[in-house]
Tab-separated table of C-alpha atoms in Angstrom:
chain	number	residue	atom	x	y	z
I	1	MET	CA	17.113	59.568	37.590
I	2	THR	CA	14.662	56.785	36.836
I	3	LYS	CA	12.076	59.757	36.674
I	4	HIS	CA	13.900	61.409	33.876
I	5	PHE	CA	14.209	58.221	31.961
I	6	ILE	CA	10.142	57.523	32.544
I	7	ILE	CA	9.455	61.048	31.439
I	8	ILE	CA	11.562	60.556	28.284
I	9	ILE	CA	9.813	57.294	27.494
I	10	LEU	CA	6.394	58.636	27.884
I	11	LEU	CA	7.595	61.531	25.391
I	12	GLY	CA	8.838	59.109	23.198
I	13	VAL	CA	5.460	57.133	22.971
I	14	LEU	CA	3.891	60.482	22.463
I	15	LEU	CA	6.145	61.180	19.470
I	16	ALA	CA	5.475	57.816	18.067
I	17	VAL	CA	1.721	58.463	18.068
I	18	PHE	CA	2.136	61.626	16.395
I	19	THR	CA	4.190	60.184	13.717
I	20	VAL	CA	1.722	57.690	12.844
I	21	ALA	CA	-1.403	60.214	12.912
I	22	MET	CA	0.909	62.823	10.827
I	23	GLN	CA	1.668	59.936	7.962
I	24	ASP	CA	-0.511	61.198	5.113
I	25	ILE	CA	-1.249	64.636	6.374
I	26	GLU	CA	1.096	66.560	3.684
I	27	VAL	CA	-0.248	64.466	0.995
I	28	LEU	CA	-4.081	65.071	2.308
I	29	TYR	CA	-3.308	68.774	2.769
I	30	ASN	CA	-1.581	69.265	-0.938
I	31	THR	CA	-4.270	67.612	-2.726
I	32	ALA	CA	-7.373	68.627	-0.998
I	33	LEU	CA	-6.351	72.257	-0.052
I	34	LYS	CA	-4.594	73.006	-3.322
I	35	SER	CA	-7.554	73.072	-5.288
I	36	TYR	CA	-9.775	74.794	-2.834
I	37	LEU	CA	-7.083	77.613	-2.827
I	38	ILE	CA	-7.030	77.924	-6.695
I	39	GLU	CA	-10.446	78.023	-7.155
I	40	GLY	CA	-12.001	79.598	-4.071
I	41	VAL	CA	-9.535	81.764	-2.092
I	42	ILE	CA	-7.257	83.489	-4.808
I	43	PRO	CA	-9.937	84.703	-6.976
I	44	ARG	CA	-12.612	85.736	-4.503
I	45	GLY	CA	-10.561	86.812	-1.606
I	46	PHE	CA	-9.327	90.459	-3.048
I	47	VAL	CA	-12.557	91.159	-4.730
I	48	GLU	CA	-14.700	90.417	-1.490
I	49	THR	CA	-12.565	92.208	1.149
I	50	GLY	CA	-10.412	94.814	-0.700
I	51	SER	CA	-7.282	93.302	0.890
I	52	ARG	CA	-4.549	92.042	-1.176
I	53	ASN	CA	-2.830	90.471	1.783
I	54	LEU	CA	-5.140	87.340	2.377
I	55	VAL	CA	-3.992	87.075	6.097
I	56	THR	CA	-5.268	90.476	6.624
I	57	ALA	CA	-8.253	89.901	5.025
I	58	ILE	CA	-9.118	86.805	7.336
I	59	LEU	CA	-8.224	88.866	10.333
I	60	LEU	CA	-10.145	91.901	9.667
I	61	ASP	CA	-13.023	90.680	7.658
I	62	TYR	CA	-13.802	87.105	7.572
I	63	ARG	CA	-12.921	86.530	11.072
I	64	LEU	CA	-13.230	89.888	12.730
I	65	PHE	CA	-15.014	88.665	15.402
I	66	ASP	CA	-11.958	86.581	16.893
I	67	SER	CA	-9.525	89.442	16.353
I	68	LEU	CA	-11.555	91.613	18.482
I	69	PHE	CA	-11.555	89.365	21.424
I	70	GLU	CA	-7.987	88.767	20.616
I	71	ALA	CA	-7.412	92.477	21.216
I	72	GLY	CA	-9.669	92.143	24.330
I	73	ILE	CA	-7.413	89.220	25.863
I	74	LEU	CA	-4.446	91.739	25.265
I	75	LEU	CA	-6.519	94.587	27.420
I	76	ILE	CA	-7.527	92.080	30.137
I	77	ALA	CA	-3.705	91.004	30.348
I	78	VAL	CA	-2.514	94.339	30.389
I	79	SER	CA	-5.054	95.477	33.303
I	80	GLY	CA	-4.119	92.340	34.970
I	81	ILE	CA	-0.406	93.037	35.004
I	82	ILE	CA	-1.024	96.961	36.108
I	83	TRP	CA	-3.340	95.451	38.733
I	84	ILE	CA	-0.782	92.700	40.204
I	85	SER	CA	2.209	95.053	39.905
I	86	LYS	CA	0.204	97.851	42.213
I	87	HIS	CA	2.223	98.819	45.424
I	88	ASP	CA	0.887	99.870	48.602
I	89	ILE	CA	2.886	103.315	48.150
I	90	GLU	CA	1.236	105.287	45.380
I	91	GLU	CA	3.514	105.930	42.761
I	92	LYS	CA	2.290	108.286	39.764
I	93	ASN	CA	5.076	107.837	37.317
I	94	ALA	CA	7.393	105.323	36.274
I	95	GLN	CA	11.153	106.252	35.503
I	96	PHE	CA	13.605	103.973	33.495
I	97	MET	CA	16.162	102.351	35.787
I	98	TYR	CA	18.947	103.735	33.509
I	99	ASP	CA	22.604	103.986	34.730
I	100	LYS	CA	24.017	106.848	33.080
I	101	TYR	CA	27.763	105.910	33.854
I	102	LYS	CA	27.484	102.308	32.651
I	103	THR	CA	25.471	102.418	29.566
I	104	PRO	CA	28.019	103.133	26.513
I	105	ASP	CA	27.504	106.415	24.687
I	106	LEU	CA	27.719	104.663	21.243
I	107	PHE	CA	24.467	102.882	22.182
I	108	VAL	CA	22.736	106.136	23.073
I	109	THR	CA	23.834	107.699	19.922
I	110	PHE	CA	22.648	104.924	17.851
I	111	SER	CA	19.500	104.568	19.668
I	112	ARG	CA	18.811	108.225	18.744
I	113	LEU	CA	19.626	107.541	14.904
I	114	VAL	CA	17.446	104.305	15.045
I	115	TYR	CA	14.431	105.601	16.833
I	116	PRO	CA	12.757	107.772	13.844
I	117	LEU	CA	13.630	105.075	11.339
I	118	MET	CA	11.795	102.222	13.617
I	119	LEU	CA	8.750	104.546	14.357
I	120	THR	CA	8.424	105.188	10.695
I	121	PHE	CA	8.772	101.460	9.480
I	122	GLY	CA	5.940	101.011	12.286
I	123	PHE	CA	3.722	103.015	10.915
I	124	TYR	CA	4.358	101.992	7.415
I	125	VAL	CA	3.647	98.349	8.527
I	126	ILE	CA	0.521	99.425	10.060
I	127	VAL	CA	-0.760	101.653	7.273
I	128	ASN	CA	0.290	99.254	4.814
I	129	GLY	CA	-1.149	96.166	6.224
I	130	HIS	CA	-3.547	95.326	3.674
I	131	LEU	CA	-1.017	95.464	0.811
I	132	SER	CA	2.073	93.882	2.080
I	133	PRO	CA	3.150	91.557	4.861
I	134	GLY	CA	2.122	93.119	8.114
I	135	GLY	CA	-0.916	94.728	9.921
I	136	GLY	CA	-1.904	96.295	12.802
I	137	PHE	CA	-0.818	93.772	15.499
I	138	GLN	CA	2.657	93.396	13.974
I	139	GLY	CA	3.031	97.142	13.501
I	140	GLY	CA	1.911	97.928	16.677
I	141	ALA	CA	4.641	95.746	18.404
I	142	ILE	CA	7.366	97.636	16.198
I	143	VAL	CA	5.971	100.738	17.385
I	144	ALA	CA	6.129	99.860	21.158
I	145	SER	CA	9.536	98.692	20.621
I	146	ALA	CA	10.596	102.142	19.191
I	147	ILE	CA	9.098	103.734	22.321
I	148	LEU	CA	11.082	101.094	24.540
I	149	ILE	CA	14.124	102.794	22.721
I	150	LEU	CA	12.981	106.272	23.578
I	151	TYR	CA	13.640	105.357	27.334
I	152	TYR	CA	17.412	105.166	26.629
I	153	ILE	CA	17.419	108.585	24.610
I	154	ASP	CA	15.518	110.591	27.379
I	155	HIS	CA	16.426	108.981	30.601
I	156	ASP	CA	14.301	111.167	32.783
I	157	LYS	CA	11.378	110.393	30.883
I	158	GLU	CA	8.304	109.796	33.078
I	159	THR	CA	5.114	107.938	32.110
I	160	ASN	CA	1.642	107.898	33.425
I	161	ILE	CA	0.809	104.337	33.116
I	162	GLY	CA	-2.847	104.810	34.013
I	163	LEU	CA	-3.468	107.311	31.424
I	164	ILE	CA	-1.907	104.900	28.747
I	165	VAL	CA	-4.574	102.086	30.010
I	166	THR	CA	-7.391	104.640	29.951
I	167	VAL	CA	-6.653	105.584	26.309
I	168	GLU	CA	-6.221	102.045	25.507
I	169	LYS	CA	-9.870	100.960	27.126
I	170	PHE	CA	-11.476	103.942	25.143
I	171	LEU	CA	-9.786	102.696	21.814
I	172	TYR	CA	-10.820	99.318	22.330
I	173	ILE	CA	-14.623	100.617	22.918
I	174	ALA	CA	-13.945	102.699	19.645
I	175	ILE	CA	-12.873	99.768	17.609
I	176	LEU	CA	-15.931	97.633	18.794
I	177	LEU	CA	-18.328	100.431	17.769
I	178	PHE	CA	-16.579	101.031	14.568
I	179	ALA	CA	-16.605	97.109	13.855
I	180	SER	CA	-20.265	97.248	14.318
I	181	LEU	CA	-21.319	99.776	11.898
I	182	SER	CA	-21.782	97.284	9.213
I	183	ILE	CA	-25.336	96.454	10.661
I	184	PHE	CA	-26.258	99.871	9.126
I	185	THR	CA	-24.893	99.090	5.664
I	186	ARG	CA	-24.525	95.228	5.366
I	187	GLY	CA	-27.208	94.038	7.899
I	188	THR	CA	-24.443	91.706	9.895
I	189	TYR	CA	-21.928	92.971	12.707
I	190	PHE	CA	-18.324	92.721	12.258
I	191	THR	CA	-17.651	92.793	8.805
I	192	ASN	CA	-16.673	95.724	6.037
I	193	VAL	CA	-18.691	99.002	6.534
I	194	PHE	CA	-18.981	99.460	2.891
I	195	PRO	CA	-21.617	97.452	0.860
I	196	PRO	CA	-20.359	94.193	-1.042
I	197	THR	CA	-20.790	96.082	-4.384
I	198	ALA	CA	-18.191	98.757	-3.628
I	199	SER	CA	-14.822	98.333	-5.392
I	200	PRO	CA	-11.931	96.886	-3.398
I	201	ASP	CA	-10.178	100.174	-3.386
I	202	VAL	CA	-13.013	101.805	-1.432
I	203	GLN	CA	-13.492	98.662	0.792
I	204	ALA	CA	-9.792	98.908	1.557
I	205	ILE	CA	-10.500	102.567	3.238
I	206	TYR	CA	-12.069	100.476	6.122
I	207	LEU	CA	-9.160	98.040	6.309
I	208	VAL	CA	-6.858	100.945	6.898
I	209	ILE	CA	-8.660	102.657	9.493
I	210	LEU	CA	-9.126	99.451	11.275
I	211	ASN	CA	-5.424	98.416	11.213
I	212	ILE	CA	-4.589	101.945	12.239
I	213	MET	CA	-6.965	101.738	15.429
I	214	ILE	CA	-5.687	98.284	16.262
I	215	GLY	CA	-2.054	99.133	15.812
I	216	PHE	CA	-2.251	102.036	18.220
I	217	LYS	CA	-4.147	99.926	20.866
I	218	VAL	CA	-1.466	97.002	20.507
I	219	ALA	CA	1.296	99.613	20.979
I	220	LEU	CA	-0.391	101.179	23.794
I	221	GLY	CA	-0.887	97.687	25.471
I	222	LEU	CA	2.623	96.749	24.988
I	223	TRP	CA	4.070	99.952	26.233
I	224	ALA	CA	1.947	99.589	29.536
I	225	ILE	CA	3.669	96.121	29.996
I	226	PHE	CA	7.113	97.519	29.532
I	227	THR	CA	6.461	100.608	31.926
I	228	ALA	CA	5.063	98.173	34.310
I	229	PHE	CA	8.180	95.901	34.385
I	230	LEU	CA	10.590	98.974	34.576
I	231	LYS	CA	8.834	100.366	37.463
I	232	GLU	CA	8.900	96.745	39.020
I	233	GLY	CA	12.920	96.546	38.478
I	234	ARG	CA	13.363	99.859	39.944
T	1	MET	CA	9.346	64.985	8.265
T	2	ASP	CA	9.061	68.445	9.180
T	3	PRO	CA	6.029	68.523	11.324
T	4	ILE	CA	7.674	65.854	13.429
T	5	LEU	CA	10.585	67.833	13.978
T	6	THR	CA	8.455	70.579	15.241
T	7	PHE	CA	6.745	68.000	17.388
T	8	VAL	CA	10.337	67.530	18.821
T	9	VAL	CA	10.444	71.054	19.884
T	10	ILE	CA	6.979	70.755	21.622
T	11	LEU	CA	8.493	67.487	23.424
T	12	ILE	CA	11.370	69.640	24.425
T	13	GLY	CA	9.151	72.011	26.032
T	14	PHE	CA	7.112	69.215	27.966
T	15	TYR	CA	10.327	67.537	29.322
T	16	GLY	CA	11.712	70.904	30.558
T	17	LEU	CA	8.226	71.813	32.135
T	18	SER	CA	8.291	68.423	34.113
T	19	THR	CA	11.679	68.404	35.080
T	20	SER	CA	12.476	72.437	35.967
T	21	THR	CA	12.631	73.202	39.574
T	22	ASN	CA	12.718	76.811	38.955
T	23	ILE	CA	9.387	78.819	38.148
T	24	ILE	CA	11.296	81.154	35.443
T	25	LYS	CA	12.200	78.092	33.756
T	26	SER	CA	8.844	76.725	33.790
T	27	VAL	CA	7.662	79.770	32.016
T	28	PHE	CA	10.242	79.839	29.371
T	29	CYS	CA	9.254	76.183	28.630
T	30	VAL	CA	5.621	77.149	28.271
T	31	THR	CA	7.048	79.697	25.452
T	32	ILE	CA	8.885	76.730	24.004
T	33	ILE	CA	5.987	74.780	23.733
T	34	GLU	CA	4.067	77.701	21.917
T	35	SER	CA	6.761	78.444	19.483
T	36	GLY	CA	6.624	74.474	18.737
T	37	VAL	CA	3.041	74.799	18.178
T	38	ILE	CA	3.308	78.113	15.831
T	39	LEU	CA	6.139	76.127	13.701
T	40	LEU	CA	3.642	73.148	13.385
T	41	PHE	CA	0.710	75.113	12.119
T	42	LEU	CA	2.968	77.257	9.609
T	43	ASN	CA	4.526	74.139	8.593
T	44	LEU	CA	0.991	72.460	7.890
T	45	GLY	CA	-0.156	75.608	5.693
T	46	ASN	CA	2.792	75.631	3.637
T	47	LEU	CA	1.863	73.736	0.522
T	48	ASP	CA	4.025	72.770	-2.477
T	49	GLY	CA	5.022	75.571	-4.829
T	50	GLY	CA	3.150	78.358	-2.738
T	51	THR	CA	4.396	81.921	-2.107
T	52	ILE	CA	3.352	84.381	0.620
T	53	PRO	CA	-0.467	84.874	0.827
T	54	ILE	CA	-0.521	88.103	-1.083
T	55	VAL	CA	-2.664	88.118	-4.279
T	56	GLY	CA	-1.727	90.180	-7.200
T	57	GLU	CA	-1.035	89.493	-10.996
T	58	GLY	CA	0.690	86.373	-11.829
T	59	VAL	CA	0.234	84.722	-8.435
T	60	THR	CA	-0.906	81.203	-9.159
T	61	MET	CA	-0.417	79.568	-6.055
T	62	ILE	CA	-0.132	80.834	-2.269
T	63	ALA	CA	0.400	79.391	1.059
T	64	ASP	CA	-2.832	78.636	3.303
T	65	PRO	CA	-3.587	82.009	4.841
T	66	LEU	CA	-5.931	80.438	7.659
T	67	PRO	CA	-3.051	79.058	9.789
T	68	GLN	CA	-0.985	82.513	9.573
T	69	ALA	CA	-4.088	84.229	10.664
T	70	LEU	CA	-4.616	82.028	13.450
T	71	MET	CA	-0.933	82.053	14.618
T	72	ILE	CA	-0.881	85.896	14.780
T	73	THR	CA	-3.605	85.388	17.624
T	74	THR	CA	-1.344	82.764	19.361
T	75	ILE	CA	1.689	85.249	19.529
T	76	VAL	CA	-0.188	88.188	20.677
T	77	ILE	CA	-2.016	85.919	23.436
T	78	GLY	CA	1.274	83.993	24.279
T	79	SER	CA	3.395	87.264	24.602
T	80	THR	CA	0.778	88.695	26.960
T	81	VAL	CA	0.403	85.503	29.188
T	82	THR	CA	4.194	85.114	29.290
T	83	ALA	CA	4.330	88.959	30.560
T	84	LEU	CA	1.565	88.203	33.193
T	85	ALA	CA	3.298	85.061	34.330
T	86	LEU	CA	6.686	86.616	34.772
T	87	MET	CA	5.085	89.449	36.679
T	88	LEU	CA	3.712	86.783	39.095
T	89	CYS	CA	7.092	85.435	39.420
T	90	ILE	CA	8.442	89.081	40.513
T	91	LYS	CA	5.678	89.012	42.943
T	92	VAL	CA	6.430	85.362	44.334
T	93	PHE	CA	10.277	86.285	44.551
T	94	HIS	CA	9.077	89.443	46.765
T	95	HIS	CA	6.995	87.324	48.995
T	96	TYR	CA	8.988	84.328	49.418
T	97	GLY	CA	12.451	85.502	48.564
T	98	THR	CA	13.042	82.558	46.295
T	99	VAL	CA	11.670	81.222	42.880
T	100	GLU	CA	12.586	77.465	43.408
T	101	TRP	CA	9.356	74.944	43.586
T	102	ALA	CA	10.667	72.943	46.100
T	103	GLU	CA	11.848	75.795	48.379
T	104	ILE	CA	8.147	77.452	48.146
T	105	LEU	CA	6.327	74.133	48.775
T	106	ARG	CA	8.315	73.308	51.710
T	107	ARG	CA	7.559	76.767	53.208
T	108	GLU	CA	3.982	76.432	52.524
T	109	GLU	CA	4.110	73.023	54.307
T	110	GLY	CA	6.095	74.323	57.138
T	111	LYS	CA	3.432	76.669	58.170
């Protein structure tokens, strides 16, 4: 019991230090950053990158290097999960652990209704990532959730997990190559393929293609994670 | 005041991490800390009078887009790390038959 009290007191000290450190942060942030955003970010962001959504502009243009290795970490984690979940007995396919007699029919029927809607919404979020909230990572997660619902509709569905990961690896290499194409047009790696003088509408083509590739890569990665867990639960 | 509340969420995660006896609960505490960090960053990027960071006609003030872009990275990496940790938990359960820290340590010392 005294151990818990000591922990609570230590955490309280941490909270006090944080409170003192954070005293003026909002004032500082509001004064210094506001003028920077109004003068530097809002007028230049759309013209330089062709993306109305400035988060996508940062992810796919200014800081594309970080996003690429974020996708790489996802790939490494998926490979690790598959490797850890490997069994001694070679299992080629994963089947969903689905009890036909316990899952309500209503749930299955509504899954059938919701599945195409979710898939369409996922593709919308991926393709429209440079105009509306969303992008490759978020849309990929929605598409992967739609695929997970597919397991409820078709309970005999079999998934070859090795094929998914292989496709994902090749897609990642394709993303890296596509992002490196700018060395020929702009002279630097990991930025927009089209020259800086191109209009924002032309530059948006690059964003759409990269968003679609990242979206499918994330969807495949999350699908592989789901399938590995379902296989483990059987 | 709001950043302090998000820090309280982080501290709740620390408390759970230092007192939980179950491996799966520890994994969940890591995700609680992660949620607190995400809330803290989004809170700092939210300026007075700012809207969503999508520029167009009539947009004069937006929220800072940089913390939001960073937090996408945190969410993606956090979810994969949680999945990896849970898969390790399954393996630990298959090997030891329990997911209690104390029980596993006792068995390792008894060898």
